[in-house]
Each structure stands twice: as structure tokens, then as C-alpha cells.
Amino acid sequence: MVKKTLKQRIVDASVVLFQQDGYHNVTVDRIVEYIGASKGGFYHNFKSKDELLYEVHDVFISYVIKQSQEAYDKYDTPIKRLCAMLQTLTQVFDVYQAHITVFYEESRSLSEEYSAIIHEKRDQYREILQKVIEEGQQTKDFRCELPSTIVTMAIVGMINWTYMWFKQTGPLTMEEITEVFTDMILRAIVTEQAMEEATQFMVKVKPEEKAGFINL
């Protein structure tokens, strides 16, 4: 098992404490006490609690950007690229659910300096996704009458709210939820000529299964 760095331990501790008591109610003293470190160790890694909150966000947005670019480079069709990127985007809500919850609840506390960096990184992710949508429209895999900007924002907006209701102990895994999202998105934007390729990524309904309401 790889030993965590002090910086990683501080981030992990802050996620727990911020989620429990709120950003403004947690002091640097309490964070270092929680992990048995010193204030000197904290300020060696972060110049302020504000920077620490930014780092909580950066952990997961950097992961999404990296994984999305790798998905883009790995696959050779817009449909495959889109499906791989959807898996990456939903997976982050499973792997970094606590980080994302803290960030969305406390993001208004960030200074303009860090907010600007965050917006830049979010734009970077959306640009990768929109590029895939536009390439799919050029190849006639995705419907051209749908504005790529709106399609992109709709996908991001739908998935972003997952943090509000997804439970790791719930009846559906994130992989199963991702299949549903992927099916909905593909059925909305794929053209008739590309439906054969898209079908392999859609939800497979077993004959014995009955549709019903799942309490998430």
C-alpha cells in the first residue's frame, strides 16, 4: 500500500471535516489536529484554507480531464469516444463523491483567483466533450440540427447533479447508472445511420426483467 503524502492526508481530512461541519466552521488547527500534523506542515503545502478548498476541486477535475483526453486518444469514432467519456465523467462521482459534495456546497467561499482557475479547467473539459459532439455531427453520427454547445451543456448538467442523489449503498451501481445515462444521451443525439454502432452501448433489457420504480 502506497503511503499518502502529508498533502493528500490534509486534503482527505478537510473533505471529512468540511462535509461534517462546513468550510467556515473548520479551522486549520482542527485539520492538523485531526491528522496529527503541525501547522507548519499545513502551510508548507497550502498557503491558505482557500487554496485547500481549491485543491479539493482540482483533485477530481484534473482526473476527469486526464481520463477524458485518454479516452479521446484511445478510440477512433465519435460514438466510442463519447461513451468512454461518459464513463469517465460518471465514475468521478463514485470515486470522488465526498470531494465533489464538499466543493459544490462550499464553492461560493472561494476567492476570485481560484474561481477563475476552476472555470478555466471546467471549460477545458467541456471543450473536449464538445469537440467529440461536433466531430460526430461532421461524420453524420450525431444529429446536426442540435447545437453542439447545448448538447454538451445538457450532458454535463444532467450528470453533475448525480452527486445529490447517488448512494454507493443504493440499489444501482454507478456502472448501471452510467448505462442509463449513455442510453438516454445516445437515443437523443445519434442519427439513424449510426444507430447500429450506438446500440451496443445501450441498455440491454432481459426478458425476465420488469420495468419498475427504483428508490434511489
Tab-separated table of C-alpha atoms in Angstrom:
chain	number	residue	atom	x	y	z
A	1	MET	CA	0.000	0.000	0.000
A	2	VAL	CA	1.386	3.394	-1.028
A	3	LYS	CA	1.785	5.756	1.905
A	4	LYS	CA	-0.103	9.013	1.468
A	5	THR	CA	1.787	12.274	1.422
A	6	LEU	CA	1.028	14.922	4.026
A	7	LYS	CA	-0.692	16.966	1.327
A	8	GLN	CA	-3.003	14.075	0.465
A	9	ARG	CA	-3.767	13.489	4.150
A	10	ILE	CA	-4.638	17.156	4.621
A	11	VAL	CA	-6.991	17.096	1.629
A	12	ASP	CA	-8.662	13.879	2.818
A	13	ALA	CA	-9.086	15.259	6.339
A	14	SER	CA	-10.528	18.530	5.070
A	15	VAL	CA	-13.085	16.669	2.958
A	16	VAL	CA	-14.291	14.781	6.033
A	17	LEU	CA	-14.390	17.850	8.269
A	18	PHE	CA	-15.847	20.274	5.701
A	19	GLN	CA	-18.587	17.786	4.876
A	20	GLN	CA	-19.315	17.246	8.544
A	21	ASP	CA	-19.266	20.821	9.863
A	22	GLY	CA	-18.956	23.177	6.900
A	23	TYR	CA	-15.994	25.039	5.475
A	24	HIS	CA	-16.297	28.122	7.687
A	25	ASN	CA	-16.588	26.100	10.902
A	26	VAL	CA	-13.347	24.164	10.390
A	27	THR	CA	-10.053	25.804	11.268
A	28	VAL	CA	-6.535	24.945	10.141
A	29	ASP	CA	-5.785	23.991	13.747
A	30	ARG	CA	-8.571	21.438	13.698
A	31	ILE	CA	-7.429	19.945	10.387
A	32	VAL	CA	-3.841	19.387	11.538
A	33	GLU	CA	-5.032	18.079	14.891
A	34	TYR	CA	-7.277	15.588	13.078
A	35	ILE	CA	-4.319	14.016	11.278
A	36	GLY	CA	-1.678	14.600	13.945
A	37	ALA	CA	0.347	17.093	11.906
A	38	SER	CA	1.660	20.599	12.539
A	39	LYS	CA	0.542	23.989	11.249
A	40	GLY	CA	3.980	24.308	9.716
A	41	GLY	CA	3.283	21.164	7.711
A	42	PHE	CA	-0.034	22.611	6.571
A	43	TYR	CA	1.446	25.907	5.407
A	44	HIS	CA	4.287	24.105	3.688
A	45	ASN	CA	1.656	22.563	1.381
A	46	PHE	CA	-1.048	25.245	1.295
A	47	LYS	CA	-0.769	28.991	1.701
A	48	SER	CA	-4.348	29.214	2.985
A	49	LYS	CA	-7.541	27.293	3.692
A	50	ASP	CA	-8.860	28.886	0.492
A	51	GLU	CA	-6.164	27.148	-1.524
A	52	LEU	CA	-7.030	23.895	0.231
A	53	LEU	CA	-10.666	24.169	-0.894
A	54	TYR	CA	-9.436	24.773	-4.429
A	55	GLU	CA	-7.279	21.639	-4.173
A	56	VAL	CA	-10.349	19.600	-3.168
A	57	HIS	CA	-11.856	20.578	-6.528
A	58	ASP	CA	-8.654	20.242	-8.512
A	59	VAL	CA	-8.248	16.620	-7.433
A	60	PHE	CA	-11.357	15.493	-9.286
A	61	ILE	CA	-11.489	17.920	-12.205
A	62	SER	CA	-7.886	17.085	-13.134
A	63	TYR	CA	-8.813	13.401	-13.018
A	64	VAL	CA	-11.751	13.976	-15.377
A	65	ILE	CA	-9.691	15.998	-17.860
A	66	LYS	CA	-6.874	13.445	-17.922
A	67	GLN	CA	-9.171	10.437	-18.299
A	68	SER	CA	-11.298	12.170	-20.944
A	69	GLN	CA	-8.303	13.064	-23.072
A	70	GLU	CA	-7.045	9.480	-22.792
A	71	ALA	CA	-10.476	8.219	-23.878
A	72	TYR	CA	-10.422	10.573	-26.841
A	73	ASP	CA	-6.962	9.378	-27.879
A	74	LYS	CA	-7.779	5.688	-27.373
A	75	TYR	CA	-10.909	5.422	-29.538
A	76	ASP	CA	-11.457	6.275	-33.177
A	77	THR	CA	-15.173	7.026	-33.588
A	78	PRO	CA	-17.297	9.802	-32.053
A	79	ILE	CA	-19.719	7.294	-30.509
A	80	LYS	CA	-16.990	5.252	-28.828
A	81	ARG	CA	-15.248	8.405	-27.634
A	82	LEU	CA	-18.465	9.849	-26.230
A	83	CYS	CA	-19.359	6.635	-24.392
A	84	ALA	CA	-15.873	6.369	-22.892
A	85	MET	CA	-16.012	9.987	-21.769
A	86	LEU	CA	-19.430	9.464	-20.177
A	87	GLN	CA	-17.965	6.590	-18.175
A	88	THR	CA	-15.150	8.848	-17.013
A	89	LEU	CA	-17.489	11.663	-16.018
A	90	THR	CA	-19.838	9.428	-14.045
A	91	GLN	CA	-17.035	7.428	-12.470
A	92	VAL	CA	-15.646	10.559	-10.834
A	93	PHE	CA	-18.902	10.915	-8.878
A	94	ASP	CA	-18.261	7.467	-7.440
A	95	VAL	CA	-14.518	7.762	-6.791
A	96	TYR	CA	-14.571	11.362	-5.553
A	97	GLN	CA	-18.140	11.725	-4.304
A	98	ALA	CA	-17.141	13.337	-0.992
A	99	HIS	CA	-14.791	15.815	-2.699
A	100	ILE	CA	-17.489	16.812	-5.189
A	101	THR	CA	-20.155	17.223	-2.491
A	102	VAL	CA	-17.880	19.459	-0.425
A	103	PHE	CA	-16.927	21.536	-3.424
A	104	TYR	CA	-20.472	22.144	-4.665
A	105	GLU	CA	-21.678	23.003	-1.179
A	106	GLU	CA	-18.779	25.339	-0.410
A	107	SER	CA	-17.670	26.713	-3.800
A	108	ARG	CA	-19.092	30.169	-3.073
A	109	SER	CA	-16.433	30.530	-0.395
A	110	LEU	CA	-13.633	30.557	-2.964
A	111	SER	CA	-11.811	33.743	-3.879
A	112	GLU	CA	-11.988	35.100	-7.431
A	113	GLU	CA	-8.420	33.929	-8.020
A	114	TYR	CA	-9.277	30.265	-7.529
A	115	SER	CA	-12.739	30.526	-9.058
A	116	ALA	CA	-11.144	31.734	-12.287
A	117	ILE	CA	-8.788	28.736	-12.400
A	118	ILE	CA	-11.679	26.364	-11.774
A	119	HIS	CA	-13.777	27.888	-14.562
A	120	GLU	CA	-10.816	27.532	-16.895
A	121	LYS	CA	-10.434	23.840	-16.084
A	122	ARG	CA	-14.156	23.200	-16.446
A	123	ASP	CA	-14.076	24.909	-19.829
A	124	GLN	CA	-11.170	22.662	-20.768
A	125	TYR	CA	-13.265	19.560	-20.061
A	126	ARG	CA	-16.319	20.911	-21.887
A	127	GLU	CA	-14.176	21.715	-24.918
A	128	ILE	CA	-13.042	18.080	-25.176
A	129	LEU	CA	-16.645	16.879	-24.926
A	130	GLN	CA	-17.959	19.460	-27.385
A	131	LYS	CA	-15.203	18.550	-29.838
A	132	VAL	CA	-16.474	14.963	-29.839
A	133	ILE	CA	-20.061	16.104	-30.388
A	134	GLU	CA	-19.029	18.329	-33.293
A	135	GLU	CA	-16.914	15.606	-34.877
A	136	GLY	CA	-19.904	13.281	-34.628
A	137	GLN	CA	-22.031	15.841	-36.407
A	138	GLN	CA	-19.437	16.153	-39.157
A	139	THR	CA	-19.423	12.368	-39.676
A	140	LYS	CA	-23.264	12.311	-39.531
A	141	ASP	CA	-23.189	10.092	-36.437
A	142	PHE	CA	-24.860	12.791	-34.323
A	143	ARG	CA	-27.816	14.946	-35.297
A	144	CYS	CA	-26.646	18.194	-36.899
A	145	GLU	CA	-29.814	20.128	-36.048
A	146	LEU	CA	-28.909	20.057	-32.347
A	147	PRO	CA	-26.488	22.869	-31.336
A	148	SER	CA	-23.296	21.256	-30.043
A	149	THR	CA	-22.994	23.780	-27.214
A	150	ILE	CA	-26.439	22.948	-25.850
A	151	VAL	CA	-25.890	19.189	-26.222
A	152	THR	CA	-22.618	19.495	-24.323
A	153	MET	CA	-24.096	21.582	-21.519
A	154	ALA	CA	-27.121	19.289	-21.268
A	155	ILE	CA	-24.880	16.231	-20.807
A	156	VAL	CA	-22.702	17.930	-18.214
A	157	GLY	CA	-25.693	19.411	-16.401
A	158	MET	CA	-27.554	16.103	-16.191
A	159	ILE	CA	-24.589	14.170	-14.858
A	160	ASN	CA	-23.375	16.902	-12.492
A	161	TRP	CA	-26.484	16.528	-10.337
A	162	THR	CA	-25.640	12.896	-9.677
A	163	TYR	CA	-23.793	13.926	-6.515
A	164	MET	CA	-27.131	14.991	-4.988
A	165	TRP	CA	-28.794	11.601	-5.157
A	166	PHE	CA	-26.249	8.845	-5.871
A	167	LYS	CA	-25.659	6.476	-2.950
A	168	GLN	CA	-22.861	3.925	-3.071
A	169	THR	CA	-25.065	1.674	-0.930
A	170	GLY	CA	-28.067	2.137	-3.221
A	171	PRO	CA	-29.712	-0.476	-5.457
A	172	LEU	CA	-27.820	0.597	-8.586
A	173	THR	CA	-24.075	0.774	-9.071
A	174	MET	CA	-22.527	3.734	-10.838
A	175	GLU	CA	-21.817	1.441	-13.800
A	176	GLU	CA	-25.539	0.649	-14.084
A	177	ILE	CA	-26.480	4.312	-13.782
A	178	THR	CA	-23.925	5.158	-16.458
A	179	GLU	CA	-25.595	2.690	-18.810
A	180	VAL	CA	-28.884	4.537	-18.327
A	181	PHE	CA	-27.303	7.944	-18.954
A	182	THR	CA	-25.494	6.620	-22.030
A	183	ASP	CA	-28.681	5.088	-23.432
A	184	MET	CA	-30.656	8.314	-22.915
A	185	ILE	CA	-27.996	10.503	-24.496
A	186	LEU	CA	-27.364	8.255	-27.485
A	187	ARG	CA	-31.065	7.861	-28.275
A	188	ALA	CA	-31.391	11.651	-28.213
A	189	ILE	CA	-28.467	12.599	-30.468
A	190	VAL	CA	-27.496	9.632	-32.663
A	191	THR	CA	-28.615	9.607	-36.302
A	192	GLU	CA	-30.369	6.698	-37.963
A	193	GLN	CA	-27.280	5.747	-39.940
A	194	ALA	CA	-25.172	5.424	-36.751
A	195	MET	CA	-27.751	3.584	-34.648
A	196	GLU	CA	-26.213	0.174	-35.327
A	197	GLU	CA	-22.920	1.190	-33.688
A	198	ALA	CA	-24.707	3.007	-30.866
A	199	THR	CA	-26.933	0.044	-29.983
A	200	GLN	CA	-24.052	-1.915	-28.479
A	201	PHE	CA	-23.711	0.788	-25.795
A	202	MET	CA	-27.401	0.937	-24.904
A	203	VAL	CA	-29.176	-0.761	-22.013
A	204	LYS	CA	-29.803	-4.441	-22.616
A	205	VAL	CA	-33.201	-5.441	-21.236
A	206	LYS	CA	-33.516	-9.067	-20.163
A	207	PRO	CA	-36.842	-10.760	-20.969
A	208	GLU	CA	-37.461	-11.701	-17.333
A	209	GLU	CA	-36.938	-8.153	-16.082
A	210	LYS	CA	-39.936	-5.930	-15.491
A	211	ALA	CA	-39.855	-2.168	-15.516
A	212	GLY	CA	-40.399	-0.649	-12.095
A	213	PHE	CA	-39.615	2.282	-9.881
A	214	ILE	CA	-36.228	2.146	-8.196
A	215	ASN	CA	-35.944	4.154	-4.994
A	216	LEU	CA	-32.518	5.761	-5.128
